[in-house]
XYZ file of N, CA and C in Angstrom:
156
model
N -32.089 3.945 -10.197
C -30.983 5.210 -10.308
C -30.004 4.373 -10.047
N -28.917 5.003 -10.854
C -27.386 4.400 -10.688
C -26.792 5.377 -9.734
N -25.987 4.357 -8.732
C -25.133 5.316 -7.987
C -23.641 4.979 -8.072
N -23.262 4.467 -9.280
C -21.852 4.223 -9.345
C -20.946 5.308 -9.267
N -21.158 6.397 -9.770
C -20.349 7.557 -9.893
C -20.348 8.130 -8.634
N -21.351 8.824 -7.925
C -21.094 8.974 -6.299
C -20.296 7.778 -5.403
N -20.654 6.693 -5.897
C -19.907 5.699 -4.997
C -18.328 5.913 -5.202
N -18.100 5.902 -6.516
C -16.649 5.654 -7.137
C -15.976 7.274 -6.517
N -16.689 8.303 -6.846
C -16.016 9.288 -5.999
C -15.839 9.405 -4.651
N -16.982 8.903 -3.688
C -16.723 9.203 -2.502
C -15.808 8.020 -1.557
N -16.162 6.667 -2.276
C -15.467 5.909 -1.328
C -14.339 4.926 -2.390
N -14.623 4.550 -3.549
C -13.604 3.811 -4.194
C -12.521 4.407 -4.549
N -12.790 5.871 -4.954
C -11.463 6.717 -5.659
C -10.310 7.129 -4.321
N -10.791 7.218 -3.165
C -9.849 7.678 -2.034
C -9.070 6.225 -1.683
N -9.875 5.030 -1.761
C -9.244 3.831 -1.195
C -8.144 3.576 -2.408
N -8.608 3.914 -3.685
C -7.546 3.759 -4.871
C -6.081 4.564 -4.450
N -6.586 5.805 -4.331
C -5.548 6.538 -4.050
C -4.361 5.813 -2.941
N -5.289 5.532 -1.760
C -4.467 5.005 -0.627
C -3.602 3.896 -0.832
N -4.296 2.874 -1.857
C -3.248 1.558 -2.420
C -2.381 2.016 -3.308
N -2.681 3.235 -3.973
C -1.418 3.519 -5.062
C -0.331 4.060 -4.067
N -0.573 4.744 -3.208
C 0.450 4.942 -2.241
C 1.340 4.014 -1.512
N 0.609 3.018 -0.995
C 1.277 1.702 -0.377
C 1.925 1.023 -1.588
N 1.427 0.953 -2.630
C 2.266 0.347 -3.639
C 3.513 1.038 -3.970
N 3.232 2.410 -4.359
C 4.703 3.162 -4.180
C 5.597 2.975 -3.067
N 5.075 2.984 -1.930
C 5.928 2.783 -0.696
C 6.736 1.266 -0.947
N 6.034 0.232 -1.537
C 6.499 -1.345 -1.614
C 7.466 -1.108 -2.562
N 7.318 -0.484 -3.718
C 8.011 -0.415 -5.057
C 9.489 0.472 -4.337
N 9.304 1.480 -3.753
C 10.777 2.022 -3.374
C 11.296 1.474 -2.488
N 10.820 0.851 -1.434
C 11.529 -0.230 -0.505
C 12.226 -1.258 -1.346
N 11.575 -1.745 -2.308
C 12.421 -2.959 -3.122
C 13.601 -2.347 -3.704
N 13.346 -1.085 -4.254
C 14.217 -0.429 -5.026
C 15.443 -0.177 -4.265
N 15.201 0.215 -2.943
C 16.329 0.468 -2.017
C 17.041 -0.556 -1.788
N 16.630 -1.688 -1.694
C 17.265 -3.059 -1.447
C 18.110 -3.464 -2.693
N 18.122 -2.654 -3.898
C 18.841 -2.972 -4.913
C 18.127 -4.015 -6.010
N 16.902 -4.237 -5.537
C 15.955 -5.221 -6.457
C 15.268 -4.042 -7.366
N 14.673 -5.088 -8.289
C 13.444 -4.311 -9.153
C 12.267 -5.085 -8.752
N 11.111 -4.058 -8.543
C 9.961 -4.603 -8.133
C 9.158 -4.924 -9.434
N 8.305 -6.117 -9.423
C 7.770 -6.857 -10.569
C 7.082 -5.646 -11.073
N 6.689 -5.885 -12.330
C 5.938 -4.726 -13.447
C 4.534 -5.059 -12.879
N 3.752 -4.103 -13.290
C 2.204 -4.350 -13.282
C 1.640 -4.108 -11.730
N 2.303 -3.699 -10.677
C 1.810 -3.518 -9.531
C 0.624 -2.293 -9.453
N 0.960 -1.259 -10.345
C -0.083 -0.336 -10.338
C -1.601 -0.950 -10.638
N -1.619 -2.002 -11.165
C -2.859 -2.577 -11.915
C -3.425 -3.214 -10.686
N -2.827 -3.219 -9.483
C -3.734 -3.643 -8.188
C -4.328 -2.536 -7.402
N -4.151 -1.567 -7.930
C -4.708 -0.366 -7.077
C -6.269 -0.396 -7.347
N -6.654 -0.633 -8.312
C -7.993 -0.300 -8.428
C -8.918 -1.398 -7.843
N -10.334 -1.111 -7.928
C -11.371 -1.681 -7.114
C -12.619 -1.502 -7.545
N -13.526 -2.534 -7.247
C -14.990 -2.552 -7.726
C -15.599 -3.121 -6.443
N -16.811 -2.628 -6.574
C -17.824 -3.112 -5.471
C -18.704 -4.412 -6.161
N -18.745 -5.449 -5.685
C -19.812 -6.493 -5.910
C -21.029 -6.123 -5.270
N -22.144 -6.304 -6.386
C -23.323 -6.416 -5.656
C -23.616 -7.727 -5.053
N -24.350 -7.721 -4.108
C -24.911 -8.770 -3.260
C -25.350 -8.645 -2.190
């Protein structure tokens, strides 16, 4: 039985949401200093669970 979707919804989804919020705050801080944040930071928010 596959447990991928429940795990995604219960654990990995909320973690991604928290990382997106953190990345957004980092980008905002960089912008407030007059700089431009690196592109593609949103791609860092996703995650997966490795079997092992």
